[in-house]
Coordinates of C-alpha atoms and ligand atoms in Angstrom, one line a residue:
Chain A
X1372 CA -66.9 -73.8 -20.8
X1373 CA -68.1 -77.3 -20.7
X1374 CA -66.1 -80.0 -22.4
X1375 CA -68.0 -82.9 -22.3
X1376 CA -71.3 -83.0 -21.9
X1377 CA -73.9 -85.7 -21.7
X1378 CA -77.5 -84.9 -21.8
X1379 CA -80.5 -87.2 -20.9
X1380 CA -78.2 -90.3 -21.7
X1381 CA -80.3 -93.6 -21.2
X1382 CA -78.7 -97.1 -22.1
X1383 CA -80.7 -99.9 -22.4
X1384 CA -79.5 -103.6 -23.4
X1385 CA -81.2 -106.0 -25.7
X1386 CA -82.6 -108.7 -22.8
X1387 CA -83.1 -112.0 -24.9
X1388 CA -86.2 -112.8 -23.1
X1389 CA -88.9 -110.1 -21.9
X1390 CA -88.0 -106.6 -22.5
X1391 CA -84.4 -104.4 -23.1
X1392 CA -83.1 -104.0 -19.7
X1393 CA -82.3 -100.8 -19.1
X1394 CA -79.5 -99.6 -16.9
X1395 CA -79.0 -95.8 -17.4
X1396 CA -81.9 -93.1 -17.0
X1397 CA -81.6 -89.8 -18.7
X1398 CA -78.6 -88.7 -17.2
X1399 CA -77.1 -85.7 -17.8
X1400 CA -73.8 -84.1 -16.5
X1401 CA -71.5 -81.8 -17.8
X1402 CA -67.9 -81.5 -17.1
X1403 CA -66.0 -78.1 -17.8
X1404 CA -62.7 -77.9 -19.5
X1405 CA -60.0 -78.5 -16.6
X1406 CA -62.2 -80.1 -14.3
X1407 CA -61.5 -83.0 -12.9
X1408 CA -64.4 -85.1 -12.1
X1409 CA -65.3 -88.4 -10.0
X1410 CA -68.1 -90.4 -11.0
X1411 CA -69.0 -93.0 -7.9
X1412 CA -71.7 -95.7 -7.7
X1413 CA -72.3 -98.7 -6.4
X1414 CA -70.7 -101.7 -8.6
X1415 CA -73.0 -102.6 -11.3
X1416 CA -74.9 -99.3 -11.2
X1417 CA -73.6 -98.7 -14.5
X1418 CA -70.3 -96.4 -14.1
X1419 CA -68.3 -98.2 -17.1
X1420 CA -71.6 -97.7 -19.2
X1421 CA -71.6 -94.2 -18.7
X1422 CA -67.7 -93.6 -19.2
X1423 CA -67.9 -95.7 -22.1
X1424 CA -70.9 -93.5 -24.2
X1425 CA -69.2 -91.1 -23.2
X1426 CA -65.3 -92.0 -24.6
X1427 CA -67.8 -92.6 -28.0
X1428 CA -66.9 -96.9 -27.5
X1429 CA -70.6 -97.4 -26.8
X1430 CA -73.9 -96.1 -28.4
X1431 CA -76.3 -94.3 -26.3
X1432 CA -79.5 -95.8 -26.7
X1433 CA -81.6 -92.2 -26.0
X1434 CA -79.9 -88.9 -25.4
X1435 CA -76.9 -86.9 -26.3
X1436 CA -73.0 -86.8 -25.6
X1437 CA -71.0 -83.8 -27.2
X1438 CA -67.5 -83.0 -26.8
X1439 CA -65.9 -79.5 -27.6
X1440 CA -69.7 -78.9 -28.7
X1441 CA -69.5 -82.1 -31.4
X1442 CA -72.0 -84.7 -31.1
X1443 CA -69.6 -88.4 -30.6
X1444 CA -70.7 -91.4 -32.3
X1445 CA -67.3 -92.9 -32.6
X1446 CA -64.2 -92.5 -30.7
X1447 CA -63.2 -88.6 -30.7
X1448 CA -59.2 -87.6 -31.1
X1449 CA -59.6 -85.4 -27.9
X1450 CA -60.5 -87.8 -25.7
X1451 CA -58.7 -91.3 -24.4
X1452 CA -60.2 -94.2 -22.4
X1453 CA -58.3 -95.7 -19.7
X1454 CA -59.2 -99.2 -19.2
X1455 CA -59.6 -100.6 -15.8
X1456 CA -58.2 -103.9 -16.9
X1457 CA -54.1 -103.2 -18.1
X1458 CA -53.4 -106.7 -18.4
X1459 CA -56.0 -106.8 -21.4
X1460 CA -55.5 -103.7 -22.7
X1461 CA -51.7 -103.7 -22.9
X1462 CA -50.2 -106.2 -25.3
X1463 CA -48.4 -108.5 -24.5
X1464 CA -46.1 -109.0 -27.5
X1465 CA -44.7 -105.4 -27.6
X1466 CA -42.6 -104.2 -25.3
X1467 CA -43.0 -101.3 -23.3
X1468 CA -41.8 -98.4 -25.5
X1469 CA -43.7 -100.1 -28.7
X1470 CA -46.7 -100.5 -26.5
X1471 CA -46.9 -96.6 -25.3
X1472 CA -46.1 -95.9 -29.3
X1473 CA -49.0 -97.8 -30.8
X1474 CA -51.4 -94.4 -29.8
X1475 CA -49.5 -93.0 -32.2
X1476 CA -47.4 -95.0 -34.8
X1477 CA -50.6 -94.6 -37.0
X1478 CA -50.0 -91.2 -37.6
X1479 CA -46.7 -90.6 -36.7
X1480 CA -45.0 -93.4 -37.4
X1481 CA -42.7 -95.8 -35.7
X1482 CA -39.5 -94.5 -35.5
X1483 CA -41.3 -91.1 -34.1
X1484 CA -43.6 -92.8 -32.4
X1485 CA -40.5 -94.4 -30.2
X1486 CA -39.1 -91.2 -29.3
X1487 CA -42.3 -90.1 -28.1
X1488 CA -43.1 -93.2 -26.1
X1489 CA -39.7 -92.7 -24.1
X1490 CA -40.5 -89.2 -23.3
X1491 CA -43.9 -90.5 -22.2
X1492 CA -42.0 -93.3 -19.7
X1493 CA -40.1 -90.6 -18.1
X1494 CA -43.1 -88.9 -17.4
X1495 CA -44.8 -91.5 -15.6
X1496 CA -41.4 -92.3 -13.9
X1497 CA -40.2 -95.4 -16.0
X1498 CA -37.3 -94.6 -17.6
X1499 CA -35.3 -97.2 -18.6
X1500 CA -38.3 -99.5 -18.8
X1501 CA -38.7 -99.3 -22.5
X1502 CA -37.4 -103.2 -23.3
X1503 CA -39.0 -104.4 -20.8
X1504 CA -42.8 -106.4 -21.5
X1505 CA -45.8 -105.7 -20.1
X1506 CA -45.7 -109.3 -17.9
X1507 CA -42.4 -108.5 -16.6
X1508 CA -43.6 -105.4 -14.4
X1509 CA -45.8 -105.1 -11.5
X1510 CA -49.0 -104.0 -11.8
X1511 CA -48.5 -100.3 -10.9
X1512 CA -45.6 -100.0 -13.0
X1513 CA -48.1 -101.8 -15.8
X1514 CA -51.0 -99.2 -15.2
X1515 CA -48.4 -96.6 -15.8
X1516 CA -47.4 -97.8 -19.0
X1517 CA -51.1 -97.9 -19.6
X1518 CA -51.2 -94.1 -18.7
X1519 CA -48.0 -93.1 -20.5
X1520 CA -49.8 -94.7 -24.0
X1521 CA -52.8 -92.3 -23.5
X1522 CA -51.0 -89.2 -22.5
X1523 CA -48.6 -90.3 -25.9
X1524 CA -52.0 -89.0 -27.6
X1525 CA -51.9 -85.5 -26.5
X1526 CA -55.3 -86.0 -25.7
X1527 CA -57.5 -83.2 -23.9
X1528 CA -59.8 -85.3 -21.8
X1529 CA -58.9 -88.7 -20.0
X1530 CA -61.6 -90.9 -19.2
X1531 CA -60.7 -93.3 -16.7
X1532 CA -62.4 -96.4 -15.9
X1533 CA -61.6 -97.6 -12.1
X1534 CA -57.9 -97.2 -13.2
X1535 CA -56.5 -98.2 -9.7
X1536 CA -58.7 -101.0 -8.4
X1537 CA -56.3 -103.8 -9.6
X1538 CA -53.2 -102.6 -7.6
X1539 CA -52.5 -102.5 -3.7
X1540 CA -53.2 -99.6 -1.7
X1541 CA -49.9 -98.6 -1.7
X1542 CA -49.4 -98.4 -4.9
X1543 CA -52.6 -96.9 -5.5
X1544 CA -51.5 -94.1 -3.4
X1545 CA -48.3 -94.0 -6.0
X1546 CA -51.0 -93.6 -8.8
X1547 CA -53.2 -91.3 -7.5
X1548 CA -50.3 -88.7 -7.0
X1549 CA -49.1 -89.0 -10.0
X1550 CA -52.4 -88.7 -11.6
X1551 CA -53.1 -85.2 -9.7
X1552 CA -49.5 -84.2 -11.0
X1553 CA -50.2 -85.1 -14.4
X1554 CA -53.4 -83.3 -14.1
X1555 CA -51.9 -80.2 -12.8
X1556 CA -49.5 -80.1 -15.5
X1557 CA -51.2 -80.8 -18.3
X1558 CA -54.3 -78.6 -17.9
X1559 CA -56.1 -82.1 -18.8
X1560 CA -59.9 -82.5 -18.0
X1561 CA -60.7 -85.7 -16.4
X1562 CA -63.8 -87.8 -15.6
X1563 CA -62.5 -91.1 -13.2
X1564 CA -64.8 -93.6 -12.2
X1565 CA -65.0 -95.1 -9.2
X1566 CA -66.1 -97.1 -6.6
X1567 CA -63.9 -95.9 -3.7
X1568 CA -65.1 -92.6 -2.1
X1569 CA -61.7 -91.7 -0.4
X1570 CA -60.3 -91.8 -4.0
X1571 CA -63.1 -89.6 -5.4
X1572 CA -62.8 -87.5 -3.0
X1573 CA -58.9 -86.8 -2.9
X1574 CA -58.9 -86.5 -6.8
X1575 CA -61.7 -84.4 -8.2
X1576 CA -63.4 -81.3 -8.0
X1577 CA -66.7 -82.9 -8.1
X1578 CA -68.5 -85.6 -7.3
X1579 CA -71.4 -87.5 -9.6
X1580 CA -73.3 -90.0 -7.5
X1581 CA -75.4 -92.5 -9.4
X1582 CA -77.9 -94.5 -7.9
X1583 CA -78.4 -98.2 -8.0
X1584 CA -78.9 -99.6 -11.3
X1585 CA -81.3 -98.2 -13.1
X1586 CA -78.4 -95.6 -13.1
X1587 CA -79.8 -91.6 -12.4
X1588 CA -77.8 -88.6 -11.0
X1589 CA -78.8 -89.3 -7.4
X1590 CA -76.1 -85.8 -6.4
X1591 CA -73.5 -83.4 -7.8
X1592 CA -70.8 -82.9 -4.9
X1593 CA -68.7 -79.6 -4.9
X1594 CA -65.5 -81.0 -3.1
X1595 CA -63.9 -77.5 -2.0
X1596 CA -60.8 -79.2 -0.9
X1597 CA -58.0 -76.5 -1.3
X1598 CA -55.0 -77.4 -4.5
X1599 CA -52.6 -78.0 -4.6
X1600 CA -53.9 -81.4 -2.9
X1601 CA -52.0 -84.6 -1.4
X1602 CA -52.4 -88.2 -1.6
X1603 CA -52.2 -89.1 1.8
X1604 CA -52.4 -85.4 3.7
X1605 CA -56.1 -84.2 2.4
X1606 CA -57.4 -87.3 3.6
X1607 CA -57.1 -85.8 7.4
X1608 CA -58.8 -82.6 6.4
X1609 CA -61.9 -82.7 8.6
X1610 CA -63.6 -80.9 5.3
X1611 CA -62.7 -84.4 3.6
X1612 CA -63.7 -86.7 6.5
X1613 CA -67.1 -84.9 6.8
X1614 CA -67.9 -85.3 3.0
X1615 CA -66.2 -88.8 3.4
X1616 CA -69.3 -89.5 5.8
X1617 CA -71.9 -88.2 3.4
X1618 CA -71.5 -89.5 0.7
X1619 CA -70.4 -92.9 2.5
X1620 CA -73.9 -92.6 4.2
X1621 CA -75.1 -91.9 0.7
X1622 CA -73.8 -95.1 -1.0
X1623 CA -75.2 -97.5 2.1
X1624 CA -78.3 -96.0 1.8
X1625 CA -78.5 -94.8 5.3
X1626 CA -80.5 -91.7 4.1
X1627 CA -82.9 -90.9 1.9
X1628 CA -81.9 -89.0 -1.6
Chain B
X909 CA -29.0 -124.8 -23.5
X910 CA -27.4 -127.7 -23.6
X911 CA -28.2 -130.7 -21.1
X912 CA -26.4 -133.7 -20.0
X913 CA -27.4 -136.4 -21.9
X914 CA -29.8 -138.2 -19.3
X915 CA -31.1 -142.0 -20.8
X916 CA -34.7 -141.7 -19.6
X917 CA -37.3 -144.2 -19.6
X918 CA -38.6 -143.6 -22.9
X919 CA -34.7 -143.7 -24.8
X920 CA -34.1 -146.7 -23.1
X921 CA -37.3 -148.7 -24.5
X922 CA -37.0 -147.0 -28.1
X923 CA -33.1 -148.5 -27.6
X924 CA -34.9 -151.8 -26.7
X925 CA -37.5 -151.8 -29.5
X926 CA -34.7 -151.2 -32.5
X927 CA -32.8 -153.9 -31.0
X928 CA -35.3 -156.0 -30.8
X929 CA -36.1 -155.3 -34.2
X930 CA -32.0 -156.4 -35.4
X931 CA -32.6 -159.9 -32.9
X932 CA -36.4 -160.6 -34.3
X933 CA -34.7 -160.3 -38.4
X934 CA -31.9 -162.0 -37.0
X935 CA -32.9 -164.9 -35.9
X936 CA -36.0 -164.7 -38.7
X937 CA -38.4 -165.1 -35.8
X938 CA -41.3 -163.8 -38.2
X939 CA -39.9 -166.3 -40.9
X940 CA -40.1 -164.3 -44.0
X941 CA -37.6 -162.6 -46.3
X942 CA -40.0 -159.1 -45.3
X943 CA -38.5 -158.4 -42.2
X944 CA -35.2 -157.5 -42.9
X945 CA -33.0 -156.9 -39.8
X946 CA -31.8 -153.0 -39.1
X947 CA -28.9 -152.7 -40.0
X948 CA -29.6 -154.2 -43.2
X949 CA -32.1 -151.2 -43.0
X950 CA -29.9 -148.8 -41.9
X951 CA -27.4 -149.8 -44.6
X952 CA -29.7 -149.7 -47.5
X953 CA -30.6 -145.9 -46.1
X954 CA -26.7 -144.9 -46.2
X955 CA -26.6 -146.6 -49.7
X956 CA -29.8 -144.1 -50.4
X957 CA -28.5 -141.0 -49.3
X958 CA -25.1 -141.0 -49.5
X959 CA -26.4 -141.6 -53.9
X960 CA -28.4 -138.7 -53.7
X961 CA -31.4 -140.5 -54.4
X962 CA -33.3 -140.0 -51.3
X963 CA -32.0 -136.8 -50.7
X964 CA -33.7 -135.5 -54.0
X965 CA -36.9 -137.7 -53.3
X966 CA -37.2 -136.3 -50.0
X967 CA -36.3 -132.6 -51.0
X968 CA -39.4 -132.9 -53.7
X969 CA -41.4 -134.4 -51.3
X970 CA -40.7 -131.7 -48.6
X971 CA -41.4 -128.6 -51.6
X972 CA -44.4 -129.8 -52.9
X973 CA -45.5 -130.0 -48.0
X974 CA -44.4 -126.8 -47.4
X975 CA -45.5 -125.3 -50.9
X976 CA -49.0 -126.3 -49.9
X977 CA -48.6 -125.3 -46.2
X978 CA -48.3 -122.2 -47.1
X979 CA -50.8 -122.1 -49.7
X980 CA -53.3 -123.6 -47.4
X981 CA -52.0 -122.2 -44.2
X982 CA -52.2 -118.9 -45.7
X983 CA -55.8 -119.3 -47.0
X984 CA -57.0 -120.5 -43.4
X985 CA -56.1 -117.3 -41.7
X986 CA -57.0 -115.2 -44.0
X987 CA -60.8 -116.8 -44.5
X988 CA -60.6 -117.2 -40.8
X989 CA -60.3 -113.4 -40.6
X990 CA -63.0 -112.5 -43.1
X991 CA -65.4 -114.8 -41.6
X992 CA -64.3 -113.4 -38.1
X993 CA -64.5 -110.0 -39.2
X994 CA -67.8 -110.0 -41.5
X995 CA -70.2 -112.5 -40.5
X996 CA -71.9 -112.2 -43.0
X997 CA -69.5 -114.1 -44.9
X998 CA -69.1 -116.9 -42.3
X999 CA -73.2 -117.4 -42.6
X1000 CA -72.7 -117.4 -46.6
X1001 CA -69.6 -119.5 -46.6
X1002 CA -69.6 -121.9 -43.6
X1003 CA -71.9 -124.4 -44.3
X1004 CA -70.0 -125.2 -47.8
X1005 CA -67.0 -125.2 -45.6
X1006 CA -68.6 -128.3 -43.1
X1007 CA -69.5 -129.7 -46.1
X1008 CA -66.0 -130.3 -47.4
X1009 CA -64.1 -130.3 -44.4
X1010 CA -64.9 -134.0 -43.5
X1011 CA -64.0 -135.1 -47.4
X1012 CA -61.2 -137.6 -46.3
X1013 CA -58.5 -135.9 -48.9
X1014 CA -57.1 -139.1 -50.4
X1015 CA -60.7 -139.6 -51.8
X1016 CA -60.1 -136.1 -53.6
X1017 CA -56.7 -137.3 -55.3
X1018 CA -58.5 -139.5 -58.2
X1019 CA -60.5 -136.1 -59.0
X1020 CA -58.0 -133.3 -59.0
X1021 CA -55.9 -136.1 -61.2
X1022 CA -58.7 -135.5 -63.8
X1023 CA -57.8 -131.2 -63.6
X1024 CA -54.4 -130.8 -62.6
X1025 CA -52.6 -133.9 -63.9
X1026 CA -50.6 -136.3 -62.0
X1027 CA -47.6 -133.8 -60.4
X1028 CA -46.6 -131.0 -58.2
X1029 CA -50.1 -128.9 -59.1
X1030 CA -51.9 -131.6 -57.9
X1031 CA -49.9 -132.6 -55.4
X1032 CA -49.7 -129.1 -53.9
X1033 CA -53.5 -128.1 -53.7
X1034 CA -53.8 -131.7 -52.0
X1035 CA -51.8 -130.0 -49.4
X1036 CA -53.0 -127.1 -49.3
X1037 CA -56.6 -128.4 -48.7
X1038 CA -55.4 -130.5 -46.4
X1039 CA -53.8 -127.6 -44.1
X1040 CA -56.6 -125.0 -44.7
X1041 CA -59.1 -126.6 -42.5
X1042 CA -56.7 -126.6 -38.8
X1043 CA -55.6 -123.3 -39.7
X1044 CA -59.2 -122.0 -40.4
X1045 CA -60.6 -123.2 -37.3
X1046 CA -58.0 -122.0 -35.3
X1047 CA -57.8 -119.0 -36.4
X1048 CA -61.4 -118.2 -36.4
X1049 CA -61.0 -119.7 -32.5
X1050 CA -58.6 -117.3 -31.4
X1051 CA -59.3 -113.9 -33.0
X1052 CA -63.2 -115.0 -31.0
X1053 CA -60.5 -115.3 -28.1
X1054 CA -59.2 -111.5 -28.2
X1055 CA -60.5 -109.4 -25.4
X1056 CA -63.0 -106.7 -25.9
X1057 CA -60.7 -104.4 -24.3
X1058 CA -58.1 -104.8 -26.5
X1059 CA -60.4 -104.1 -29.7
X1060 CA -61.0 -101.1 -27.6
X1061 CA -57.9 -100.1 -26.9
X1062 CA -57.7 -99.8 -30.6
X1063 CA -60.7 -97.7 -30.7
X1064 CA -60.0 -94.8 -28.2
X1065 CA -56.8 -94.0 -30.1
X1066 CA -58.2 -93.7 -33.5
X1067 CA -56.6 -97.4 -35.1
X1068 CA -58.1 -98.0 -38.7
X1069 CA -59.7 -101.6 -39.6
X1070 CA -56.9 -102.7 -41.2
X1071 CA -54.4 -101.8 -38.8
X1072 CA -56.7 -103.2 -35.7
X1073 CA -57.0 -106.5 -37.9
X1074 CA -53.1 -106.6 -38.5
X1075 CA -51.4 -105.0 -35.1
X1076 CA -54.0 -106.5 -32.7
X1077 CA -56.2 -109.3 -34.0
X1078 CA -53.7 -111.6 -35.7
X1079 CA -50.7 -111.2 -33.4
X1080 CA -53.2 -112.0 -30.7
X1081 CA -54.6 -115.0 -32.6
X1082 CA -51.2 -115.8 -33.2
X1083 CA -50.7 -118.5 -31.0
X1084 CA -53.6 -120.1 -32.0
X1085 CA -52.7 -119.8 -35.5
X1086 CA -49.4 -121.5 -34.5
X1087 CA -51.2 -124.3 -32.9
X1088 CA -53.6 -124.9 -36.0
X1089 CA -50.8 -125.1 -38.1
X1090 CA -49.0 -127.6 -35.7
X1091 CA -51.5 -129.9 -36.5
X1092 CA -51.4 -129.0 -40.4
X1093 CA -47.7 -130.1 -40.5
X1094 CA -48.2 -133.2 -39.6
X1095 CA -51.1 -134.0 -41.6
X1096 CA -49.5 -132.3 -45.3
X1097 CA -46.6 -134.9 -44.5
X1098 CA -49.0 -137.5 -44.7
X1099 CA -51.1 -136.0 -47.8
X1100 CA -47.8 -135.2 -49.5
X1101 CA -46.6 -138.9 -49.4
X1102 CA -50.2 -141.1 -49.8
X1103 CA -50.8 -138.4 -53.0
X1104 CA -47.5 -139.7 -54.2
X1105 CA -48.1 -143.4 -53.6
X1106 CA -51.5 -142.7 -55.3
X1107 CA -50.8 -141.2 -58.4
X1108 CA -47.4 -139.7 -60.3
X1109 CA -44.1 -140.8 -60.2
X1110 CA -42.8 -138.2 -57.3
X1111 CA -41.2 -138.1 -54.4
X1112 CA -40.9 -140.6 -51.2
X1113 CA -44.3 -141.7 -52.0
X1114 CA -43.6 -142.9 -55.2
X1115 CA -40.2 -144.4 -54.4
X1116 CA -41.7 -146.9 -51.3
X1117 CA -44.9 -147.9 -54.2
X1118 CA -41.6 -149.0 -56.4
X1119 CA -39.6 -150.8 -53.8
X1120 CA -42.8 -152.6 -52.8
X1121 CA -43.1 -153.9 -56.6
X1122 CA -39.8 -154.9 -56.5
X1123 CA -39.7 -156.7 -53.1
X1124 CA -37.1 -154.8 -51.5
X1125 CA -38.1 -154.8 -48.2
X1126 CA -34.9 -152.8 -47.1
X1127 CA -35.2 -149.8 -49.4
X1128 CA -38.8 -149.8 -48.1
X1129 CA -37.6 -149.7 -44.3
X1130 CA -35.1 -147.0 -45.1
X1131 CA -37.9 -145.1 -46.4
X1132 CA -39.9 -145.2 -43.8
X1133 CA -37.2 -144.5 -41.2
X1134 CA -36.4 -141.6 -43.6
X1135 CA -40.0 -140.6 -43.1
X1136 CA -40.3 -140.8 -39.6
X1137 CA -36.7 -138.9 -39.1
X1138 CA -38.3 -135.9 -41.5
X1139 CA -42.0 -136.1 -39.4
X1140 CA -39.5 -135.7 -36.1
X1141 CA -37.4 -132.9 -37.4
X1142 CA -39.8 -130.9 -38.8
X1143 CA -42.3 -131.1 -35.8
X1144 CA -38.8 -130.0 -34.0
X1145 CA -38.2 -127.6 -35.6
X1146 CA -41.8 -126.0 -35.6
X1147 CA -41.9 -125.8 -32.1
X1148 CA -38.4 -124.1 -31.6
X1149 CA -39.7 -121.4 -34.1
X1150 CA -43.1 -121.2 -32.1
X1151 CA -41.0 -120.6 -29.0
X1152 CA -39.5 -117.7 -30.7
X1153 CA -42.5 -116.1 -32.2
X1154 CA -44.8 -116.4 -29.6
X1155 CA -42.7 -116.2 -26.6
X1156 CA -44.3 -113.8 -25.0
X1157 CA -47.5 -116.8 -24.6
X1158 CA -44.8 -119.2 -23.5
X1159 CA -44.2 -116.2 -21.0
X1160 CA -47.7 -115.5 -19.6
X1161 CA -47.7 -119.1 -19.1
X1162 CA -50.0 -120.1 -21.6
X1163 CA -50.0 -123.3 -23.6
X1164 CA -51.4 -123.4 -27.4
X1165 CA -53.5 -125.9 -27.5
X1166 CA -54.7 -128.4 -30.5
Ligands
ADP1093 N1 -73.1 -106.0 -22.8 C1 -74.0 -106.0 -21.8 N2 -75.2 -106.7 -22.0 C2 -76.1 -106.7 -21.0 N3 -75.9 -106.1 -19.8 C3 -74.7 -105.4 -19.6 C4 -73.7 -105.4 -20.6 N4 -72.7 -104.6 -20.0 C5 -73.1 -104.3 -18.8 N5 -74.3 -104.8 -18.5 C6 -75.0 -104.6 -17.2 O1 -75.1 -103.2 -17.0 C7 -75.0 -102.9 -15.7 C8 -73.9 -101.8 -15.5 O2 -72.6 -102.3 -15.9 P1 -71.3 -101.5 -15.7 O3 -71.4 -100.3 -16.4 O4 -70.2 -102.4 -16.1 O5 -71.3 -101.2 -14.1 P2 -70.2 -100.6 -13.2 O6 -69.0 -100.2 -14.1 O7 -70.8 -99.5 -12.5 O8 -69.8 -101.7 -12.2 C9 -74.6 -104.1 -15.0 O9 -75.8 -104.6 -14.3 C10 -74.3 -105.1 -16.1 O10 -74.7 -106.4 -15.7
MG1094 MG1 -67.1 -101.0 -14.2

């Protein structure tokens, strides 16, 4: 069944001088319940855009974006953003705990909300972090936090916005794994953007390519990679190195699509 | 946190300057009864406060400050919000706003004399005007400072208008809400005491307009070394609380300005 779908989405913005400039095409994608799905393009092509019509944070200008089957216009309960930027979307006057609680003080209250947020931190392997601020943790640990407040919201879908592109490779490593687990365990659907192919790749179940901006759907890669997968072991598969070169190949534009 | 007391540059010429100020009355350089030396000053201060007199002075001078800082701070951020949060507002209301704001207050004194008498109402909506414009500004200055991703933030997890405006705009504005009403402190000292000297028979104000009629230049010093104590103090004692309420600013290594 498909959960989110997005159907002949174009975007245009107002240009003040000359005409809107338009940087999505009628694209349209759909992304079943439990999938987990990459969306790669070059930077600029319009990636955020897309993720962002499609969280319900950002009108479409022409086309359709339904999830569960509902058209969005405004920010649906089933679905959370995951912003790219943790520093600005974390704030910095609450601590940790009271940070991963404000998904959900609104309706549950604080006190709840607290007990909630520290399950949530052991999840994403923070205990004992809850007194802690924001600014006194690395970034990893800070994107974390940033995960541990959406997954507070019980949400169906994540949509995640280049969520490891501020943090070493290392660490990014750290996340990814943990972001498969969390997958695995939670039956969650996903739709990651990115930029970095071994990422997409090693995470999803398929691929969107977008072109250059104007973005359209230049592809729809089936990954096949075997599950359960690894952070750091898939990427020798020769499966993953020979899709690694496509779609590499793809992005230089050292073929024609 | 307590330091060693070190006697930097600056201590050491404010040291000079008062004694100075004891030789110069001394020795009458200025050769008039006016200059009165400083402990002559400081004297006529004890005498003051030790009779209650400038204690009650200043404590109805400081009420009818921080009565119309909080009328006045209050006002600024919540005006600031409206206008930040419907323009329309800001395009109906701002221009009357420029329009006023560079009214020098004492010239409104003579006015609000003619509506709200010569005491504390006046007094206080003096203040008040006086501290709503800083506050306004500033305000309006830093919710346009919050990130779009935080409004965001907000969004994707379902937070209502008035929660967004009180658990993410104003405690991010915060600091600059702080800094606006810095500079508010400092002027509704000012207002408070020229709105007494100008009208009424209140407070500090009042008191240094009485000692000038009678020509004692001591009382008058003491008042105005009573003044300047209270300006330091309170100025103090605004930034310690700032450092407590927005320490996680002080943290990210910010600096409010204005
Ligand atoms: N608010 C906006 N107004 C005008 N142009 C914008 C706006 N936001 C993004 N763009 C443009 O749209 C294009 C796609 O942006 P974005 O979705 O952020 O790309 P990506 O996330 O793939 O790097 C970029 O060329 C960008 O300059
Ligand atoms: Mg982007």
């Amino acid at each position: 069944m498909d959960f989110l779908e997005l159907d002949a989405v174009t975007k245009e913005y107002p240009n003040r001088s000359g005409p809107p400039a338009r940087v999505m095409d009628q694209v349209s994608l759909s992304v079943r319940q439990g999938e987990f799905m990459a969306v790669l393009g070059p930077s600029g092509c319009g990636k955020s855009t897309l993720l962002q019509m499609a969280a319900g944070l950002l009108p479409v200008s022409d086309g359709t974006v339904r999830i569960a089957g509902r058209r969005i216009i405004a920010p649906p309960p089933e679905a959370v953003y995951v912003f790219q930027q943790y520093t600005r979307s974390l704030l910095p006057w609450r601590n940790v705990r009271d940070n991963v609680g404000f998904a959900i003080e609104h309706r549950l209250g604080r006190r709840r909300a607290r007990e909630v947020a520290e399950a949530q931190l052991d999840q994403v392997g923070l205990e004992g972090f809850g007194d802690h601020f924001p600014w006194q943790l690395s970034g990893g640990m800070q994107q974390r936090v940033a995960i541990a407040r959406a997954l507070a919201a019980e949400p169906a879908m994540l949509l995640m916005d280049e969520p490891f592109s501020a943090v070493d490779a290392l660490t990014r490593l750290d996340l990814q794994a943990l972001i498969l687990e969390i997958w695995a365990r939670r039956r969650l659907t996903v739709l990651l953007v990115t930029h970095d192919v071994d990422e997409a790749i090693t995470l999803a179940d398929r691929i969107a390519v977008l072109t250059r901006r104007p973005a359209r759907m230049a592809e729809m890669v089936e990954v096949g990679l075997p599950r359960p997968r690894d952070a750091v072991a898939t990427r020798e598969a020769p499966q993953f190195l020979a899709l690694r070169r496509r779609l590499l190949d793809r992005l230089l534009l050292r073929h024609d699509g | 946190m307590r330091r060693p007391v070190r006697f930097s540059s600056g201590v050491v010429l404010v040291a000079g300057l008062l004694a100075l100020w004891e030789v110069s009355a001394r020795l009458d350089w200025m050769q008039t009864p006016n200059w009165p030396p400083l402990s002559q000053v400081l004297a006529a201060l004890a005498r003051d406060i030790l009779s209650g007199e400038l204690p009650e002075l200043a404590g109805g001078t400081l009420l009818r400050m921080a009565a119309g800082l909080a009328a006045g701070g209050t006002a600024g951020v919540m005006v600031g919000l409206l206008f930040a949060t419907l323009p329309l507002t800001a395009r109906l209301f701002g221009p009357t706003v420029e329009l006023i704001r560079p009214i020098p207050i004492p010239a409104v004194v003579p006015p609000l004399v003619l509506f709200l008498g010569l005491d504390d109402a006046m007094k206080v909506t003096v203040v008040a005007l006086t501290a709503f414009f800083p506050v306004l500004t500033n305000t309006m200055q830093g919710i346009a400072a919050v990130e779009a991703e935080t409004l965001a933030m907000g969004r994707t997890f379902g937070i209502g208008p008035l929660r967004r405006a009180l658990r993410i705009t104003l405690p991010a504005a915060l600091p600059y809400i702080l800094a606006g009403l810095r500079v508010s402190l400092a002027l509704a000292l000012v207002v408070a005491v020229v709105a007494e000297m100008i009208a009424g028979e209140q407070g500090l104000g009042h008191y240094l307009v009485m000692m000038q009629f009678a020509g004692r230049a001591p009382e008058i010093y003491a008042a105005v070394v009573a003044l300047a104590l209270l300006g330091y103090a309170l100025n103090r004692g605004f930034l310690a609380l700032e450092r407590r309420a927005i320490h996680w600013w002080f943290a990210l290594g910010r600096q409010a300005e204005g």
